[in-house]
mmCIF file of C-alpha atoms and ligand atoms in Angstrom:
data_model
loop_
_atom_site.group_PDB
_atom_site.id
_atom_site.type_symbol
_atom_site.label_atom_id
_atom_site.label_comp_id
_atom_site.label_asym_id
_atom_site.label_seq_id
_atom_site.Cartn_x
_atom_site.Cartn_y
_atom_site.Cartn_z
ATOM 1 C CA UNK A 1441 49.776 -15.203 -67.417
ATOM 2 C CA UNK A 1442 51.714 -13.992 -64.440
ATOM 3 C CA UNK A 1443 51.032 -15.377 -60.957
ATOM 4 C CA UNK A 1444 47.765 -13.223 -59.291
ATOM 5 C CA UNK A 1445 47.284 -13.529 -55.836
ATOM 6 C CA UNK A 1446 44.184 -11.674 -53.519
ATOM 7 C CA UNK A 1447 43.616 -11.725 -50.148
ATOM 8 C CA UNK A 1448 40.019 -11.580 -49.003
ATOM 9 C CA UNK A 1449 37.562 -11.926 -45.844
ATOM 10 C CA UNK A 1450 34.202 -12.805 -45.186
ATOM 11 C CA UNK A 1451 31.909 -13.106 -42.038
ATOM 12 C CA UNK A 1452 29.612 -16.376 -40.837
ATOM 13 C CA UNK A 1453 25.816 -15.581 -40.790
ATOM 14 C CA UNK A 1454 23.208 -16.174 -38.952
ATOM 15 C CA UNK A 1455 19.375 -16.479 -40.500
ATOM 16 C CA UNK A 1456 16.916 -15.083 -38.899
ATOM 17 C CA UNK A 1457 14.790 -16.368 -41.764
ATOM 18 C CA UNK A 1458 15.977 -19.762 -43.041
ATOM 19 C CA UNK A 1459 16.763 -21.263 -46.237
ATOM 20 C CA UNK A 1460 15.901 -24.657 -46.073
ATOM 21 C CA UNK A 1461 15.071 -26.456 -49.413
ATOM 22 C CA UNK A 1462 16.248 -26.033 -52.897
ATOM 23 C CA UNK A 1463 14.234 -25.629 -56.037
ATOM 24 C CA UNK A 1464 16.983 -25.932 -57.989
ATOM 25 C CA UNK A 1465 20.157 -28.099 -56.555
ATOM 26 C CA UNK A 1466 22.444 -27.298 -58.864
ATOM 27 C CA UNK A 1467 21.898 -23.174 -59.060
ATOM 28 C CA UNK A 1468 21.729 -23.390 -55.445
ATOM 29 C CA UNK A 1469 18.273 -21.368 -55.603
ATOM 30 C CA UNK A 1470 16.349 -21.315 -52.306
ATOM 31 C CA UNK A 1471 12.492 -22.646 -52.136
ATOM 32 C CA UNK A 1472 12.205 -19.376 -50.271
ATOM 33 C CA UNK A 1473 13.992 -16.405 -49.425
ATOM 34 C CA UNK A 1474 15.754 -15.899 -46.015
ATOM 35 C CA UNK A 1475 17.042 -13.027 -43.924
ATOM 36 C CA UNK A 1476 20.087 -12.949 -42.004
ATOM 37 C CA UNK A 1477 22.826 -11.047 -39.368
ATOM 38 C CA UNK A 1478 26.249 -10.991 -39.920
ATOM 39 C CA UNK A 1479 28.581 -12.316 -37.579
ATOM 40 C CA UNK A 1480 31.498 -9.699 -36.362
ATOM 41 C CA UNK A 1481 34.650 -11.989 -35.658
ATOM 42 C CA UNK A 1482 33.630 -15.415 -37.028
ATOM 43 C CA UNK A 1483 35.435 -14.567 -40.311
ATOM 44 C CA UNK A 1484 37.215 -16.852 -42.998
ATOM 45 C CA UNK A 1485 40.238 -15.042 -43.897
ATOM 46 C CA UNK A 1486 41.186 -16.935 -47.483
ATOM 47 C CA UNK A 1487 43.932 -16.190 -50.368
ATOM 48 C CA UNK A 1488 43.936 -17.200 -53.586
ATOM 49 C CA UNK A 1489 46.763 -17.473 -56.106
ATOM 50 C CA UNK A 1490 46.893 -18.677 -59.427
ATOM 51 C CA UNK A 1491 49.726 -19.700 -61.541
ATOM 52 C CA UNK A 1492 50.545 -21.123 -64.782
ATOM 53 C CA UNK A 1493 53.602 -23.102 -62.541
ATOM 54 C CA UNK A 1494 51.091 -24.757 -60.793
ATOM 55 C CA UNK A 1495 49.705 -28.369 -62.166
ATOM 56 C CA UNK A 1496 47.007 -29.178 -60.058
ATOM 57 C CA UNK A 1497 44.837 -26.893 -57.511
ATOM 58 C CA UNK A 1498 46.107 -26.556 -53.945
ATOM 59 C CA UNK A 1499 43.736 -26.204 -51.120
ATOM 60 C CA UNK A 1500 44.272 -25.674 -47.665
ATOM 61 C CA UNK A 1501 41.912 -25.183 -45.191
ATOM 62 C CA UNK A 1502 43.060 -24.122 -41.164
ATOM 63 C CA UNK A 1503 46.680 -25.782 -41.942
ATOM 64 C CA UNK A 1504 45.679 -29.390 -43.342
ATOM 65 C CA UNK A 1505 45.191 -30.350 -47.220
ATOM 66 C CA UNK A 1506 41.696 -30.714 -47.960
ATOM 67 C CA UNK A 1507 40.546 -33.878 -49.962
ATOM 68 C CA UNK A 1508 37.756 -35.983 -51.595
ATOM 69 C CA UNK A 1509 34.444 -33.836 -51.491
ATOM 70 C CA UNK A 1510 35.585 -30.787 -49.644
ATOM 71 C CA UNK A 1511 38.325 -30.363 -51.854
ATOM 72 C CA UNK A 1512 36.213 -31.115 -54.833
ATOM 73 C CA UNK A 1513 33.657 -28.057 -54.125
ATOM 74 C CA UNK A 1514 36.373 -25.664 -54.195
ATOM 75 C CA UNK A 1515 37.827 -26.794 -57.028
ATOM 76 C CA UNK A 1516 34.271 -26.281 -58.479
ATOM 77 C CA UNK A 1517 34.197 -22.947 -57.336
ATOM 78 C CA UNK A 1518 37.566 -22.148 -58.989
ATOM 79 C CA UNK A 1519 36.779 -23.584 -62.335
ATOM 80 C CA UNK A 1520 33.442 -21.270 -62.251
ATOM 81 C CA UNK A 1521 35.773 -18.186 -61.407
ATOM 82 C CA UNK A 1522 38.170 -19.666 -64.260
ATOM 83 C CA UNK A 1523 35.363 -19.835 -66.833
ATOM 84 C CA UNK A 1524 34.308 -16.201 -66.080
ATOM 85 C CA UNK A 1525 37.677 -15.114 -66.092
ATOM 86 C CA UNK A 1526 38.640 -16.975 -69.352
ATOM 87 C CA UNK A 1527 41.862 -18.347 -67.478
ATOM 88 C CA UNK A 1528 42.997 -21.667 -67.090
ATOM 89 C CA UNK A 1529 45.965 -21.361 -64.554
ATOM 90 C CA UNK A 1530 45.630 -23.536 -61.682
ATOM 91 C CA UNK A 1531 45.519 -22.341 -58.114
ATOM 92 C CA UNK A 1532 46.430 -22.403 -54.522
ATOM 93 C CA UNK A 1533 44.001 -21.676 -51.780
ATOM 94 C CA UNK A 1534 44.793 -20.942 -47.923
ATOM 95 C CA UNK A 1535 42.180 -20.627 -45.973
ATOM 96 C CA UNK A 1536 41.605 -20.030 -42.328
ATOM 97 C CA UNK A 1537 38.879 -19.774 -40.002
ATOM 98 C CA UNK A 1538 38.734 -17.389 -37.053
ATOM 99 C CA UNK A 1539 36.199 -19.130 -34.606
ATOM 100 C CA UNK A 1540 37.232 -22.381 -32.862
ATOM 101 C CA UNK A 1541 37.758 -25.458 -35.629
ATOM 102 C CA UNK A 1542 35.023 -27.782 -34.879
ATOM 103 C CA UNK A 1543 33.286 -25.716 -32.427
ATOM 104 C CA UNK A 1544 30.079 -26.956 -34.827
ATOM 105 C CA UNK A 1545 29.543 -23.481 -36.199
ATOM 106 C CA UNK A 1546 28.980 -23.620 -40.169
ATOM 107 C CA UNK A 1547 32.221 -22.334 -42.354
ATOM 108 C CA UNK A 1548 30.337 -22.491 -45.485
ATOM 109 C CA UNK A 1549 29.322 -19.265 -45.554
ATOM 110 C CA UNK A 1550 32.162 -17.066 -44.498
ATOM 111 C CA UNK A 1551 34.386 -19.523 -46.807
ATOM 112 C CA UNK A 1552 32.606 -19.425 -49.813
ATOM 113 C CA UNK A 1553 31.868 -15.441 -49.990
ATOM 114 C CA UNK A 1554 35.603 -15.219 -49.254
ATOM 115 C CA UNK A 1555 36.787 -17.780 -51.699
ATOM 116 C CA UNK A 1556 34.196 -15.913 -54.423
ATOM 117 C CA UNK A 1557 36.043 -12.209 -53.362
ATOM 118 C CA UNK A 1558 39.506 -14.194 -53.529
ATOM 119 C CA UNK A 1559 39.510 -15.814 -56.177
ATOM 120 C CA UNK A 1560 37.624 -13.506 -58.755
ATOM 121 C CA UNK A 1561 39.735 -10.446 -57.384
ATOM 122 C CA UNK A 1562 42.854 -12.968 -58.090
ATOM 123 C CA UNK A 1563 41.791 -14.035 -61.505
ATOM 124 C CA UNK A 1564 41.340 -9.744 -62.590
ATOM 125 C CA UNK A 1565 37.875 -9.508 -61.759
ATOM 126 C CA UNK A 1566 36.040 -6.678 -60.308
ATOM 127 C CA UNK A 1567 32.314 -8.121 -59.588
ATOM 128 C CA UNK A 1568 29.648 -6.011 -58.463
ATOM 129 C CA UNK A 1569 28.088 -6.820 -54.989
ATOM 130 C CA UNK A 1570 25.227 -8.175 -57.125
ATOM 131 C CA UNK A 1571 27.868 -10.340 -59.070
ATOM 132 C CA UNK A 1572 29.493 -11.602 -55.747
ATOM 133 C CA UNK A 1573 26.476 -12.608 -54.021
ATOM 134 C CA UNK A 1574 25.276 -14.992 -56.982
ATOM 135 C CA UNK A 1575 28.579 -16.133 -57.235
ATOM 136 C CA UNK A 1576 28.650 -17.354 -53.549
ATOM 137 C CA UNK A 1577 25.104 -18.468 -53.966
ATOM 138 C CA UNK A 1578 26.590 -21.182 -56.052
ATOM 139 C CA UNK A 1579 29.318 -22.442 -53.549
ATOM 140 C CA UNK A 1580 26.944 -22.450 -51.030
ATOM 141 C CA UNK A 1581 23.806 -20.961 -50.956
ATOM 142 C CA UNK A 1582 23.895 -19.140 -47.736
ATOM 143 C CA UNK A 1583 27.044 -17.785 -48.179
ATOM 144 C CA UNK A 1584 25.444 -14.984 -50.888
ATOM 145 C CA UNK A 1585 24.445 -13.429 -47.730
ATOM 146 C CA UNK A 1586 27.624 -12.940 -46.518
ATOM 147 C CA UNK A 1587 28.597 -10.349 -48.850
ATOM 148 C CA UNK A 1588 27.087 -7.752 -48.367
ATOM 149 C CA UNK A 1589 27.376 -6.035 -44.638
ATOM 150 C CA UNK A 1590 25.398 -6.373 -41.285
ATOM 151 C CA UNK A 1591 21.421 -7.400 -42.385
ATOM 152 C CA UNK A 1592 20.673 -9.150 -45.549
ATOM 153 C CA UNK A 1593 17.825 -10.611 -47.373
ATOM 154 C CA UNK A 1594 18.205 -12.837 -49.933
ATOM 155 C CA UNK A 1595 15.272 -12.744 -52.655
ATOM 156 C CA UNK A 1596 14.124 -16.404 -53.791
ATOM 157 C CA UNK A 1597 14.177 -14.915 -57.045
ATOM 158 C CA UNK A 1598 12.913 -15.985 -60.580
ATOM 159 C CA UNK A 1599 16.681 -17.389 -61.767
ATOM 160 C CA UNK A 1600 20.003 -17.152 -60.947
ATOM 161 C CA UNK A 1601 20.368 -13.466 -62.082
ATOM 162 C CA UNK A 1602 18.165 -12.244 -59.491
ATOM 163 C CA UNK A 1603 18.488 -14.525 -56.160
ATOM 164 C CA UNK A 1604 21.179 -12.906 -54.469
ATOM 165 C CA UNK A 1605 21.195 -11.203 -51.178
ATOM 166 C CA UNK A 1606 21.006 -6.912 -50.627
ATOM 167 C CA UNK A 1607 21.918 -5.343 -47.505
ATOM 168 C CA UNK A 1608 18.778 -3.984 -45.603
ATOM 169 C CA UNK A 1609 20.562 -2.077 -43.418
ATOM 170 C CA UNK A 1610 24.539 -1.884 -42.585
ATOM 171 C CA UNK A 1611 25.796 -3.126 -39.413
ATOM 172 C CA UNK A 1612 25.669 0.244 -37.104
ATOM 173 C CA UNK A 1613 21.737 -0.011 -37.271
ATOM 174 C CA UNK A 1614 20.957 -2.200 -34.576
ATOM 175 C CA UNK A 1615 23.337 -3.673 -32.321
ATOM 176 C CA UNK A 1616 21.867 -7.111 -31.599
ATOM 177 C CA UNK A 1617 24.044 -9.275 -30.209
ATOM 178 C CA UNK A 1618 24.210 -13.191 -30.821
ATOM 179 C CA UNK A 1619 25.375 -15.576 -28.306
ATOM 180 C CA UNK A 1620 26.109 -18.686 -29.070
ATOM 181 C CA UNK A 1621 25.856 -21.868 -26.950
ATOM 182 C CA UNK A 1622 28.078 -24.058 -27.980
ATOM 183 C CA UNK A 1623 26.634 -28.133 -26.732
ATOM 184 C CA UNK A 1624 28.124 -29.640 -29.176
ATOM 185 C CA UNK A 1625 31.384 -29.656 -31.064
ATOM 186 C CA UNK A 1626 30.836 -33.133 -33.669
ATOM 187 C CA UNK A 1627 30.638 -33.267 -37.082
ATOM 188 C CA UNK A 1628 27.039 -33.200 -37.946
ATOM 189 C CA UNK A 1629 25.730 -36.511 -39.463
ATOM 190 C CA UNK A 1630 23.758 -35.234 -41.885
ATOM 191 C CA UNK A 1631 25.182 -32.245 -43.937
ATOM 192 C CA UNK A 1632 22.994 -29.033 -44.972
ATOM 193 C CA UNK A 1633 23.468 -29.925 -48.887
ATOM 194 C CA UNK A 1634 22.020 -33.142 -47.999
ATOM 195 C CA UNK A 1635 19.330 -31.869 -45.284
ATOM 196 C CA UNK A 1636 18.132 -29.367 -48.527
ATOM 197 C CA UNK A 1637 17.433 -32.325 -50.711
ATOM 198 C CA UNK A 1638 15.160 -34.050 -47.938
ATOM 199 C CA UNK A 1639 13.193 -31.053 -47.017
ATOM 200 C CA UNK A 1640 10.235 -32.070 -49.960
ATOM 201 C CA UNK A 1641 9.861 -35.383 -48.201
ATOM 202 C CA UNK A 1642 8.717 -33.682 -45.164
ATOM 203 C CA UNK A 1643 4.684 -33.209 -45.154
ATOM 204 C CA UNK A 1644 5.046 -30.111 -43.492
ATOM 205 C CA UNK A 1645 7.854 -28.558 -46.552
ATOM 206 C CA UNK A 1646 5.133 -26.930 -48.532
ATOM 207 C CA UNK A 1647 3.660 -25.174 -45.556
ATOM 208 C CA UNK A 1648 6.859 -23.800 -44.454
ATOM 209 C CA UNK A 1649 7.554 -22.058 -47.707
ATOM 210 C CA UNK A 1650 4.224 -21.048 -48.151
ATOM 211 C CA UNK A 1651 4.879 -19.211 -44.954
ATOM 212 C CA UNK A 1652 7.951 -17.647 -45.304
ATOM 213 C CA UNK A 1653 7.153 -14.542 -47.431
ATOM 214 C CA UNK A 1654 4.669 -13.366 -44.738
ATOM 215 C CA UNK A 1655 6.996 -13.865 -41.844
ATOM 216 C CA UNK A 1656 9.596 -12.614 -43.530
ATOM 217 C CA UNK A 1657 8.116 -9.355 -44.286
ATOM 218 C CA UNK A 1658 6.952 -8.916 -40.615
ATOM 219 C CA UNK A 1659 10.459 -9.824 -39.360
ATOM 220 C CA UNK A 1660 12.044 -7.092 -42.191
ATOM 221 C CA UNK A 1661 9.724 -4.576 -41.050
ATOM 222 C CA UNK A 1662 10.346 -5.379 -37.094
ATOM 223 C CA UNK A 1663 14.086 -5.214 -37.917
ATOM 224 C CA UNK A 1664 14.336 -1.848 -39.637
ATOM 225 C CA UNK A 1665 12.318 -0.654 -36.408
ATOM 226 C CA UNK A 1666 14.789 -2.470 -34.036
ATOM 227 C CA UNK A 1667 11.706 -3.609 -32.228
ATOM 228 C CA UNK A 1668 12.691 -7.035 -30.690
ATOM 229 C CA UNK A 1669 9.930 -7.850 -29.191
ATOM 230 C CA UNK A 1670 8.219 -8.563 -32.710
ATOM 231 C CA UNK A 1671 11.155 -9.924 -34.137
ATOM 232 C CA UNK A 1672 12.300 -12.427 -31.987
ATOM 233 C CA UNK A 1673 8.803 -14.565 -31.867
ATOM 234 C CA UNK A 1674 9.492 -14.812 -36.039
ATOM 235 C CA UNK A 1675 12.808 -15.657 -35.438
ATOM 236 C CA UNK A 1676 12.031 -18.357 -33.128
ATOM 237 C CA UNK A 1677 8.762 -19.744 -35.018
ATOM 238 C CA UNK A 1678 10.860 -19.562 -38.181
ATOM 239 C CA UNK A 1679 14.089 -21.901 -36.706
ATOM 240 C CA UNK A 1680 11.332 -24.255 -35.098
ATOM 241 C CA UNK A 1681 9.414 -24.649 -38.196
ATOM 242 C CA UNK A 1682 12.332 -25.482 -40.338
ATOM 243 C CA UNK A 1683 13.361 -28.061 -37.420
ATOM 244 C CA UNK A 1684 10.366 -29.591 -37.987
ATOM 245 C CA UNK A 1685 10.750 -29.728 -41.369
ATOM 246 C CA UNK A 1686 13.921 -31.916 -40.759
ATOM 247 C CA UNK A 1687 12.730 -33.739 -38.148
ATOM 248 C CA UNK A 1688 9.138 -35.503 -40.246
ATOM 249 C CA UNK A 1689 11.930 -35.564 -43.655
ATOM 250 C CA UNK A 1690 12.310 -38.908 -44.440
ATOM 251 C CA UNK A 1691 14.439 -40.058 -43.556
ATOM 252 C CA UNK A 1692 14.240 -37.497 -40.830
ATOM 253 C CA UNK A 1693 17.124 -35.708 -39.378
ATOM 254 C CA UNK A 1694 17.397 -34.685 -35.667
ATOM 255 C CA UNK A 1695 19.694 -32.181 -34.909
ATOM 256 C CA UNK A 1696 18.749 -30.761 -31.397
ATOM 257 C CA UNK A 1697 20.139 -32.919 -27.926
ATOM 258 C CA UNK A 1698 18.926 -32.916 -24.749
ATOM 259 C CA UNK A 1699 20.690 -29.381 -23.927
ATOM 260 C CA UNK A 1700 19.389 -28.090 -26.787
ATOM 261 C CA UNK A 1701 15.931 -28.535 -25.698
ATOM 262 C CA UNK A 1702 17.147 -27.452 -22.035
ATOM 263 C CA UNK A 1703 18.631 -24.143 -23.734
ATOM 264 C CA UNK A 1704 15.441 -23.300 -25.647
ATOM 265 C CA UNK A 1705 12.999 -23.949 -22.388
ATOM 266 C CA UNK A 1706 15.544 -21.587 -20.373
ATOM 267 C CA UNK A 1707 14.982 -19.279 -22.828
ATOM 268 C CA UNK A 1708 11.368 -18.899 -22.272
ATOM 269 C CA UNK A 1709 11.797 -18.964 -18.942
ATOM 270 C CA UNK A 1710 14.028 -16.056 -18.498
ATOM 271 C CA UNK A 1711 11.878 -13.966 -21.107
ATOM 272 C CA UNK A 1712 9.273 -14.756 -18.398
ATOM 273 C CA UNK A 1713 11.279 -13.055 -15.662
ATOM 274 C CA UNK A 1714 11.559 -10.329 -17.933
ATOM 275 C CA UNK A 1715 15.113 -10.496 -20.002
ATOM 276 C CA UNK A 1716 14.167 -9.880 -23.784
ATOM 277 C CA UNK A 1717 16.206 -13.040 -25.626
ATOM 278 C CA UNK A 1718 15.090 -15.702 -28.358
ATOM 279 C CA UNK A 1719 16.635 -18.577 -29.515
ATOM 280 C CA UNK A 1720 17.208 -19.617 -33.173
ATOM 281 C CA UNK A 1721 18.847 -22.937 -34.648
ATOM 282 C CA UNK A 1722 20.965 -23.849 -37.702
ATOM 283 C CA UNK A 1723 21.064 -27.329 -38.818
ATOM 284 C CA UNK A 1724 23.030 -28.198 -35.603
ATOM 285 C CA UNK A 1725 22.340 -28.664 -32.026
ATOM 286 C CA UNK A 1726 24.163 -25.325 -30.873
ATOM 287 C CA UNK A 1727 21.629 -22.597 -29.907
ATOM 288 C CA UNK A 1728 22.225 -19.249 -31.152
ATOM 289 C CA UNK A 1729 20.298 -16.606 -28.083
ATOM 290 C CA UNK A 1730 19.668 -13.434 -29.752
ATOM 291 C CA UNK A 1731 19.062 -10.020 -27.564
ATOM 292 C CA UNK A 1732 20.044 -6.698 -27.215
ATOM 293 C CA UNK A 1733 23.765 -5.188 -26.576
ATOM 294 C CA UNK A 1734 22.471 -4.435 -23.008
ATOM 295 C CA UNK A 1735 21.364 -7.776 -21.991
ATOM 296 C CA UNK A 1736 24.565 -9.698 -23.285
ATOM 297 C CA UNK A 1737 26.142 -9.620 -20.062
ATOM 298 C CA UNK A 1738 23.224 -11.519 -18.159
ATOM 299 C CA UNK A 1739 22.440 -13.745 -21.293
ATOM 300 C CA UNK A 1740 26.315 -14.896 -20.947
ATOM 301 C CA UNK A 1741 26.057 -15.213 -16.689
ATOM 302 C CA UNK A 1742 23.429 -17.081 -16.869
ATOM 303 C CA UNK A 1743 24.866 -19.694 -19.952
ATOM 304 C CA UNK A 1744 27.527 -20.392 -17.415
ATOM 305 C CA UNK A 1745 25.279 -22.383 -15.036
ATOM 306 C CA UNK A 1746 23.263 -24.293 -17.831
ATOM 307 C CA UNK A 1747 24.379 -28.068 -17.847
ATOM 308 C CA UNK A 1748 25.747 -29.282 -21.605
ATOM 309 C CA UNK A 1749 27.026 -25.442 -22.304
ATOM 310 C CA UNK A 1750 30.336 -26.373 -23.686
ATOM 311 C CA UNK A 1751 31.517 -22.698 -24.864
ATOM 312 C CA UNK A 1752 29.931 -19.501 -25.408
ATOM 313 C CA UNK A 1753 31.197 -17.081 -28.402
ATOM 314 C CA UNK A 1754 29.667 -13.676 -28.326
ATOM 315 C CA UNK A 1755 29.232 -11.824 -32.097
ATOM 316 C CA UNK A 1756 27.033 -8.579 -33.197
ATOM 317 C CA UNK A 1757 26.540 -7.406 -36.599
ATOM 318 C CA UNK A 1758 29.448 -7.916 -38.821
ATOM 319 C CA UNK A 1759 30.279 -6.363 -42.169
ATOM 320 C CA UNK A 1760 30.886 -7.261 -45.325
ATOM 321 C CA UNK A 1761 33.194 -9.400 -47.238
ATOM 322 C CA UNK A 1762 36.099 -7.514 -48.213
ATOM 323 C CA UNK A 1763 39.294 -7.543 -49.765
ATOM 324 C CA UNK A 1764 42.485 -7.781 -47.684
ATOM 325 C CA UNK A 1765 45.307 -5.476 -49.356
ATOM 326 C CA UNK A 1766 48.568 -6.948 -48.823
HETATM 327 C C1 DP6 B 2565 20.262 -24.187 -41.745
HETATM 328 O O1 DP6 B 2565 23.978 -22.679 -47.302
HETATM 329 O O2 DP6 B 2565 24.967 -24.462 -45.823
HETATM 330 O O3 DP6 B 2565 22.063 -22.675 -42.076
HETATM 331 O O4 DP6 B 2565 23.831 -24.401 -50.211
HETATM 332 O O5 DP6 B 2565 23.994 -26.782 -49.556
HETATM 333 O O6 DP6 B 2565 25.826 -25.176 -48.918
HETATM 334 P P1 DP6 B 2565 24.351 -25.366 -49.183
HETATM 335 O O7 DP6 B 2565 23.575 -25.104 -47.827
HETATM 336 P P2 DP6 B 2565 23.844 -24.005 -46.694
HETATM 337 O O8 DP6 B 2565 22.473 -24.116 -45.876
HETATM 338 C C2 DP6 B 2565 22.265 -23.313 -44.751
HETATM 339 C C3 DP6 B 2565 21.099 -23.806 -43.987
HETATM 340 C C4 DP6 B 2565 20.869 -23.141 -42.652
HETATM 341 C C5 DP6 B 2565 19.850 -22.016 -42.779
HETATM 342 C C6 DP6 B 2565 20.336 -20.687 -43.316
HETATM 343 O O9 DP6 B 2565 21.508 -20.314 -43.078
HETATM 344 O O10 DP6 B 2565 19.521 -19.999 -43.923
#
């Protein structure tokens, strides 16, 4: 086999509708389905090359050699594209991420949809979106919603041929904007892979995803009418139910810091005083404010004066992964 090399990109996401909880660990399928945005400019640009020269698999990830576990998943990945492909050839990886290394922001996403585009366009094959997404879904789950463009749902499913993530609408639909508050920039202690296989000690878990499908629904149907002010309650009930999920797991897991909580009362305040923004949380600390093109501006002003606000990275809807042609 001759060397085969692609180039491909993918964007971060943001739920609007978590996934939190696995009912199957190794499939990566969700306990429930989740709905998400896109995020223009917080992309993972990654190539891929195989090559019967090489004797071991490569990976770099923003300049340094990755090892132990993070290596390990990729390498996963890899053999799964290798055993659809029929190839054996081993493989370099280069991998970069656009937003600020260890600003706390999750890469799994953005690197595993490009990693899947990479490396199955590398190893000669053409997947369909559907393909792609389930493909992803077993790097790391949320990352099947990074390939298709701007809003995505992705179905809970009955197996692993049908929980992938569809587009709901394509980026130019609505332009909500998402601006991140960045408090903290450490490694979280407790991983989402791990945080997943906690969530059914929580006494709360089986609530949650009992409740998802309804919220969901209302927050699908507020988002194709780009009405906001139905949205962004679900959003925020939905990110504050999963917290509280982690937070009565046992052993429970508490992400949010004292500026989080600061953030997330500001938040209510200035909806108060009349400027239409919601918060929602990933498993981190950082608080993600969600609003409307027009009210970015303000949302960013008034970030600036908020004590524990380390950074502040704007993003709107993004699209999908795609292939980078040399
Ligand atoms: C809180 O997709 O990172 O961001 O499948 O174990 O890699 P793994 O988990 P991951 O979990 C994401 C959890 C979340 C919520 C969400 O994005 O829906």
């Amino acid at each position: 086999m001759a060397t085969e090399k692609a180039t491909a990109v993918a964007c971060a996401n943001i739920a609007f509708i978590k996934f939190w909880g696995k009912r199957d660990a190794e499939l990566n399928l969700p306990a429930n389905s989740s709905l998400s945005m896109n995020l223009e400019g917080l992309t993972t640009v990654t190539t891929v090359e195989f090559s019967p020269n090489y004797d071991d698999d490569l990976v770099i990830l923003d300049g340094q050699e990755a090892r132990g576990e993070a290596r390990q998943r990729i390498v996963a990945h890899l053999d799964r594209v290798r055993a659809m492909a029929g190839r054996r050839a081993r493989a370099r990886v280069i991998s970069e991420n656009s937003f600020p290394v260890g600003a706390g922001l999750a890469s799994s996403a953005s690197g595993f949809a490009a990693l899947s585009l990479a490396a199955s366009r590398a190893a000669g094959l053409e997947l369909s979106q559907r393909e792609l997404s389930i493909l992803a879904r077993l790097g790391s789950g949320s990352a099947c919603r990074s390939i298709p463009g701007g809003f995505s749902e992705w179905a809970v499913g009955t197996c692993s041929e049908d929980s992938f993530a569809r587009q709901i609408a394509p980026p130019e639909h609505w332009d909500l904007r998402d601006v991140i508050a960045i408090v903290s920039r450490a490694r979280k202690l407790v991983g989402s892979t791990e945080g997943h296989s906690l969530a059914p000690t929580s006494h709360l878990y089986q609530a949650r995803v009992a409740s998802v499908a309804d919220r969901l629904a209302q927050a699908r149907a507020a988002l194709l009418k780009k009405d906001l002010a139905a949205l962004g309650p679900l959003i925020e009930e939905d990110a504050v139910s999963m917290h509280a999920v982690m937070m009565t797991s046992r052993p429970p897991i508490y992400y949010w810091l004292p500026s989080t909580v600061r953030l997330i009362r500001e938040v209510q305040d200035w909806r108060a005083g009349g400027l239409e923004v919601y918060f929602t949380l990933d498993a981190g600390p950082n608080v993600h404010l969600i609003c409307q093109a027009a009210d970015q501006t303000e949302v960013e002003k008034r970030l600036k004066d908020i004590e524990g606000v380390l950074e502040v990275i704007v993003s709107g809807p993004g699209p999908g992964a795609q292939v980078i042609e040399p």
